[in-house]
Amino acid sequence: MTAAVEITGITKRFGDVVAVDNIDLTIADGEFFALLGPSGCGKTTTLRMIAGLEFPTQGSLKIFGDEVGTLPPNKRPVNTVFQNYALFPHLNALDNVAFGLKMQGVDKSTARKRALETIDLVQLTGMDARKPSELSGGQQQRVALARALVNQPKVLLLDEPLGALDLKLRQEMQGELKNLQQNLGVSFVFVTHDQEEALTMSDRMAVMNDGKLLQVGSPEEIYEHPANRFVADFIGQTNLLEGRVLDSETVCLANGAHVTGTSDLPMGTEVAVSLRPERAHLGPRDETHSRQAAVDGVVESVTYLGNARVYHVRFDWMVIEVREENRPGATLHEPGTPVSVSWDPSAVSVVAD
Amino acid sequence: MTAVKLPSDAEAAVATPEFEAAAIRQESRRGFLLAMPSYAYLVLFFAVPLVIVVVYSFATRNRFGGTDLSGWNLASYARLSEPIVRDILFRSLWLALLTTLICLVIAYPFAYYLATRTPVVRNLMLVFVMIPFWTNFLVRNYAWRVILGNDGPFTDVTEAIGLGERELLFSKTAVVLGLVYSFLPFMILPLYAAIERIDKRLLEASRDLYASGLQSFRKVLLPLSMPGVIAGSILVFVPSLGAYVTPDILGGSKTTLLGSYIVTQFLTARNWPFGAALSFVLMAVMLTTTVVYFRKGGRTL
């Protein structure tokens, strides 16, 4: 099957700044793909290059097998949902949605009919005569979505589409977007800096930093097996226990403690053992741990989250975060209590720079 | 209501509705006081003279070139239908309109260019736009007389490219050229302000939605910059219509425009009532055009 988007060796420079640095990326047809990274990592530039709003400095960009790298945006079979929507303020919702069809020369009555259908699809029935300024943020978001979808793009590009919405609405829209994508079967390429959003919505995701593509994979692969220190740290919460590789099974931490950590890196490589807070367990020092890795520490502070408590445990030179679910009967460890932090050796991953 | 003493900043007291009302009154009084100087100035030097002009336009010129304020009549207004006056009126309107259009066509691309530059370049270019204002208006118009006149650079150029000795001075073309030159900045600045305010991503969005560059301009940029187009057009049209200096210097006697004609009535013909009537009509035309224009672009302003 032909890939929806195929990026090969794409680089984008703005003057001396390399915004996107020689990336290769393939996005399958019908896939919900998230481009994730901190601001300035090049994810938006990558999206804009797919849209045609920026031209790559170098490299090949194919959409369904056709090279499009040098085509203007109006000649590409993709549409964009812009950050903050970029709705036309002088047009009402209907004319905003019908804009693309009219520009393609679709006759007025057909354009109107299809626009109204799409407005229904995004659940804005009856709002068609309103100007963007008369719509709430969530409604504007839906208009922006309809305005892009009405053109039946082969790939829909979304640039932080939920960033301007409040938490509740954002979670609602996440579900809706996902449903919409599955029903339409169109590839969505979704740019976000919110790792949780990327994890919950995407089929596959790419993590970017400094213009480089660090890792591509399913949310599960990326969370469970981060390719390097940055990915481990950026996706979810984690404790990075600094150390060196001792052998393929063991990492010697900076304070000399040995913990189990599987890696195929050469001996002596500086690494970190990535321990997710929810995978560590807190217990009294005297408890015996069968087949568990453990380090001893002292509780420094506790943060109450409602559904969980996060303990900050002082362990020699660093503080380890441990998350304990707030179950009935969960032991409460007061600050100052000597404790042992333990985990299943298979629950950690060893990451290098 | 009894006067409520407003506590000074240092005195803390329990708030009461009387205190709030007094505070609001004081605020509005303060606003009025701030506007007082301009009110006084406008009434004294604008409203009062305007009333005098209106009164004079209904008066009669006496045999000695003075004005009889007795015996009100509409004779001055009746003269507006004379062919010579009508010609001058329509010629002035046409040239003002032409000037406005040319300014619009030249200024729009430049304003867009300006609005899409980096702030440093932008400010530099804006200074360049303003530079002509640093020289006296009259001097600049005389400079054009030299450029366009006999044996001036313009004639040199037409001769050099084989068009023969052409002279532009003392023609309608020269007047329009001068007017465009004089009022172009008044078109550029509001257009620039309007275009600069437009979110450029709207243009990207239109391109993403299959609009060509031209469609993008017609369907998005132009409608959204309408406030600037309207403001600029009024700022150019109004002074062009009443222009006196430029037509007088560059137009010569063949192209009399309204401004010069009014001056003639006051100074040479000593027909103050007719001059007043002409001035009043000119103002009425300007006001009507402005109102109509604002109404048309109404909601976007």
XYZ file of C-alpha atoms in Angstrom, chain A residues 11-353:
343
model
C 15.835 19.460 5.914
C 14.510 22.956 6.499
C 16.786 25.869 7.300
C 15.750 29.407 8.239
C 18.963 31.326 7.701
C 21.472 29.690 10.017
C 18.860 27.881 12.047
C 18.184 24.289 11.141
C 14.511 23.842 11.991
C 14.195 20.331 10.630
C 17.310 18.244 10.324
C 17.338 15.493 7.725
C 14.303 13.501 8.823
C 12.743 10.387 7.326
C 9.147 9.670 8.122
C 6.417 7.526 6.665
C 2.793 7.987 7.586
C 0.444 5.193 6.547
C -2.952 5.659 4.953
C -5.726 5.898 7.522
C -3.368 6.389 10.407
C -3.716 8.822 13.309
C -0.170 10.090 13.547
C 1.075 12.485 16.222
C 4.144 14.694 15.874
C 5.236 15.382 19.419
C 7.932 17.584 20.867
C 8.659 20.694 22.889
C 8.053 24.069 21.257
C 10.666 24.897 18.654
C 11.480 21.250 17.964
C 10.480 21.481 14.308
C 7.183 19.611 14.478
C 5.105 22.537 13.204
C 7.639 23.237 10.454
C 7.360 19.603 9.394
C 3.583 19.904 9.251
C 3.780 23.171 7.332
C 6.073 21.530 4.792
C 3.518 18.784 4.238
C 0.846 21.486 3.805
C 3.028 23.451 1.399
C 3.196 26.527 3.602
C 6.967 26.116 3.786
C 9.194 24.681 1.124
C 11.846 22.213 2.299
C 15.452 23.283 1.860
C 16.198 19.778 0.720
C 14.644 16.357 0.485
C 11.745 14.456 -0.951
C 8.141 14.787 0.155
C 5.556 12.466 -1.335
C 1.824 12.374 -0.790
C 0.333 9.087 -1.973
C 3.365 8.490 -4.124
C 3.379 11.906 -5.836
C 6.313 14.204 -5.245
C 4.821 17.491 -3.929
C 7.776 19.215 -2.263
C 7.709 22.217 -4.579
C 3.953 22.564 -5.082
C 2.055 25.525 -3.568
C -0.535 24.661 -0.891
C -3.509 25.034 -3.241
C -2.118 22.249 -5.443
C -1.836 19.639 -2.672
C -4.544 17.162 -1.658
C -4.191 18.029 2.021
C -5.943 20.495 4.301
C -4.933 22.044 7.575
C -6.678 22.819 10.834
C -4.645 25.784 12.024
C -3.562 26.572 15.517
C -6.085 29.126 16.843
C -8.135 28.098 13.791
C -7.441 31.083 11.468
C -11.118 31.315 10.564
C -12.024 34.100 8.137
C -13.511 36.758 10.430
C -15.515 38.414 7.663
C -17.336 35.233 6.648
C -19.974 33.322 8.557
C -19.536 29.665 9.502
C -21.168 28.407 6.304
C -19.016 30.568 4.015
C -15.931 29.624 5.982
C -16.686 25.953 5.452
C -17.679 26.404 1.800
C -14.548 28.472 1.025
C -12.387 25.600 -0.181
C -15.138 24.144 -2.374
C -15.829 27.506 -4.005
C -12.133 28.008 -4.687
C -12.072 24.615 -6.387
C -14.901 25.760 -8.622
C -17.641 23.607 -7.124
C -20.958 25.230 -8.060
C -22.677 27.305 -5.408
C -25.610 25.052 -4.545
C -23.462 21.918 -4.295
C -20.894 23.786 -2.214
C -23.635 25.010 0.091
C -25.137 21.556 0.437
C -21.832 19.875 1.194
C -20.838 22.629 3.614
C -24.102 22.216 5.512
C -23.595 18.454 5.653
C -20.127 18.914 7.087
C -21.427 21.446 9.599
C -23.888 18.756 10.710
C -21.044 16.240 10.875
C -19.149 18.383 13.384
C -22.370 18.956 15.318
C -22.802 22.630 14.610
C -26.250 22.339 13.042
C -27.971 25.722 13.021
C -24.799 27.704 13.611
C -24.076 28.235 9.905
C -25.057 31.936 9.836
C -22.827 32.916 12.746
C -19.595 34.827 12.371
C -16.522 33.296 14.048
C -16.604 36.058 16.660
C -20.079 34.883 17.673
C -18.904 31.325 18.306
C -17.264 29.883 21.396
C -13.736 28.498 21.245
C -14.994 24.934 20.945
C -17.411 25.868 18.171
C -14.713 27.731 16.280
C -12.601 24.612 16.543
C -15.391 22.608 14.936
C -15.798 25.138 12.136
C -12.064 24.919 11.464
C -12.355 21.147 11.344
C -15.363 21.268 9.018
C -13.647 23.823 6.788
C -10.803 21.388 6.231
C -12.826 18.149 6.091
C -15.399 19.392 3.589
C -12.692 19.232 0.904
C -12.226 15.511 1.541
C -8.457 15.833 1.899
C -6.335 12.748 1.491
C -4.453 13.762 4.614
C -5.730 16.092 7.315
C -3.088 18.155 9.072
C -3.836 19.486 12.533
C -1.584 22.042 14.205
C -2.196 21.945 17.961
C -5.924 22.098 17.292
C -6.936 21.617 20.910
C -4.344 23.883 22.476
C -6.700 26.817 22.998
C -9.478 24.819 24.651
C -9.932 24.296 28.363
C -9.197 20.864 29.837
C -12.735 19.433 29.895
C -13.522 20.489 26.343
C -10.131 19.307 25.169
C -10.700 15.803 26.498
C -14.127 15.726 24.873
C -12.711 16.851 21.533
C -9.898 14.299 21.749
C -12.465 11.537 21.738
C -14.490 13.124 18.972
C -11.483 13.697 16.756
C -10.423 10.110 17.211
C -13.914 8.843 16.327
C -14.134 11.118 13.333
C -10.780 9.913 12.083
C -11.772 6.269 12.436
C -15.106 6.821 10.675
C -13.561 8.763 7.793
C -10.536 6.507 7.471
C -8.390 9.503 6.491
C -4.850 9.964 7.784
C -4.627 12.621 10.457
C -1.254 14.185 11.168
C -1.534 15.850 14.505
C 1.031 18.248 15.961
C 1.069 18.614 19.713
C 3.392 19.421 22.576
C 1.095 17.593 24.979
C 2.491 14.089 25.426
C -0.693 12.857 27.071
C -2.727 13.968 24.070
C -0.325 12.183 21.738
C -0.389 9.002 23.816
C -4.169 8.813 24.076
C -5.050 9.706 20.501
C -2.455 8.439 18.114
C -1.919 5.098 16.410
C 1.721 5.977 15.998
C 3.723 8.954 17.026
C 7.062 10.622 16.372
C 9.040 12.427 19.050
C 11.097 15.368 17.837
C 13.646 17.608 19.480
C 15.988 20.223 18.015
C 14.810 19.459 14.503
C 15.699 15.780 14.807
C 13.406 12.819 14.781
C 14.251 10.866 17.947
C 11.821 7.978 17.864
C 8.859 6.772 15.867
C 6.504 4.107 17.127
C 3.227 3.270 18.789
C 2.473 5.108 22.041
C 3.117 1.880 23.900
C 6.522 1.273 22.291
C 7.585 4.810 23.017
C 6.404 4.796 26.616
C 7.753 1.347 27.406
C 10.967 1.473 25.420
C 12.144 5.061 25.050
C 15.009 5.304 22.572
C 17.007 7.762 24.622
C 17.111 9.950 27.683
C 15.131 12.798 26.090
C 12.248 10.580 25.028
C 12.128 8.866 28.432
C 11.999 12.224 30.159
C 9.580 13.928 27.752
C 6.996 11.169 27.562
C 5.313 10.795 30.917
C 7.025 11.186 34.259
C 10.197 9.350 35.050
C 13.131 9.160 37.428
C 16.482 9.054 35.678
C 19.001 7.257 37.860
C 22.409 8.181 36.477
C 25.089 5.530 36.158
C 27.308 3.442 33.908
C 26.797 0.151 32.162
C 28.521 -2.614 34.074
C 27.439 -5.583 31.974
C 24.468 -6.461 29.802
C 22.316 -7.010 32.892
C 23.619 -4.484 35.391
C 24.007 -0.730 35.743
C 26.285 0.738 38.368
C 24.606 3.886 39.704
C 26.616 7.004 40.456
C 26.727 6.191 44.187
C 28.022 2.673 43.564
C 24.744 0.799 44.000
C 24.172 -1.930 41.434
C 20.734 -2.274 39.865
C 19.416 -4.587 37.210
C 19.017 -2.952 33.825
C 19.190 -4.700 30.501
C 21.047 -3.001 27.672
C 23.341 -3.915 24.808
C 25.533 -0.844 25.291
C 29.295 -1.297 25.800
C 30.591 -1.439 29.334
C 31.262 1.971 30.864
C 28.733 3.882 28.754
C 27.083 6.688 30.699
C 23.426 5.828 30.949
C 20.384 6.464 33.070
C 17.951 3.931 34.406
C 14.491 5.244 33.689
C 12.114 4.352 36.501
C 8.511 5.479 36.092
C 6.997 6.763 39.375
C 4.007 4.437 39.106
C 6.241 1.393 38.677
C 8.193 1.943 41.872
C 6.873 0.727 45.140
C 7.426 2.126 48.570
C 7.831 -0.143 51.565
C 9.468 -0.383 54.981
C 13.218 -1.026 54.943
C 13.019 -4.441 56.587
C 10.658 -5.843 53.954
C 12.298 -8.530 51.886
C 12.090 -8.186 48.142
C 12.182 -11.299 46.145
C 13.538 -10.698 42.678
C 13.071 -6.977 43.083
C 15.553 -4.219 42.591
C 15.581 -1.821 45.476
C 17.317 1.245 46.869
C 16.979 2.711 50.352
C 15.933 6.276 51.003
C 14.052 8.647 53.253
C 10.682 10.211 52.482
C 11.216 13.919 52.008
C 7.751 15.141 51.107
C 4.377 13.902 49.944
C 2.095 15.475 47.331
C -1.558 14.574 47.538
C -3.188 14.253 44.106
C -6.576 12.898 45.069
C -6.357 9.646 43.144
C -2.744 9.073 44.199
C 0.070 10.292 46.389
C 3.483 11.189 45.013
C 6.332 10.601 47.440
C 9.619 12.353 47.005
C 12.226 10.004 48.363
C 15.735 11.238 49.039
C 18.196 8.634 47.792
C 21.785 9.734 48.322
C 22.397 12.378 45.695
C 18.963 12.470 44.132
C 15.253 12.523 44.775
C 13.104 9.710 43.393
C 9.422 10.236 42.743
C 7.190 7.318 43.640
C 3.505 7.312 42.836
C 1.218 5.239 45.025
C -2.423 4.855 44.021
C -4.817 6.094 46.677
C -6.437 2.748 47.423
C -8.264 2.029 50.643
C -5.770 0.788 53.208
C -2.754 2.196 51.386
C 0.031 2.820 53.852
C 0.813 6.452 54.397
C 4.525 7.201 54.757
C 5.150 10.394 56.705
C 8.072 12.622 55.684
C 11.196 11.485 57.507
C 10.325 7.794 57.380
C 13.175 5.557 56.197
C 11.809 3.551 53.297
C 12.878 1.228 50.570
C 12.021 1.984 46.945
C 11.639 -1.227 44.999
C 10.650 -2.178 41.477
C 10.422 -5.075 39.144
C 13.690 -5.173 37.151
C 11.761 -5.588 33.909
C 9.890 -2.337 34.574
C 12.844 -0.069 33.934
C 14.617 0.837 30.752
C 18.222 1.841 30.310
C 18.647 4.978 28.210
C 21.696 6.769 26.864
C 21.885 10.315 25.473
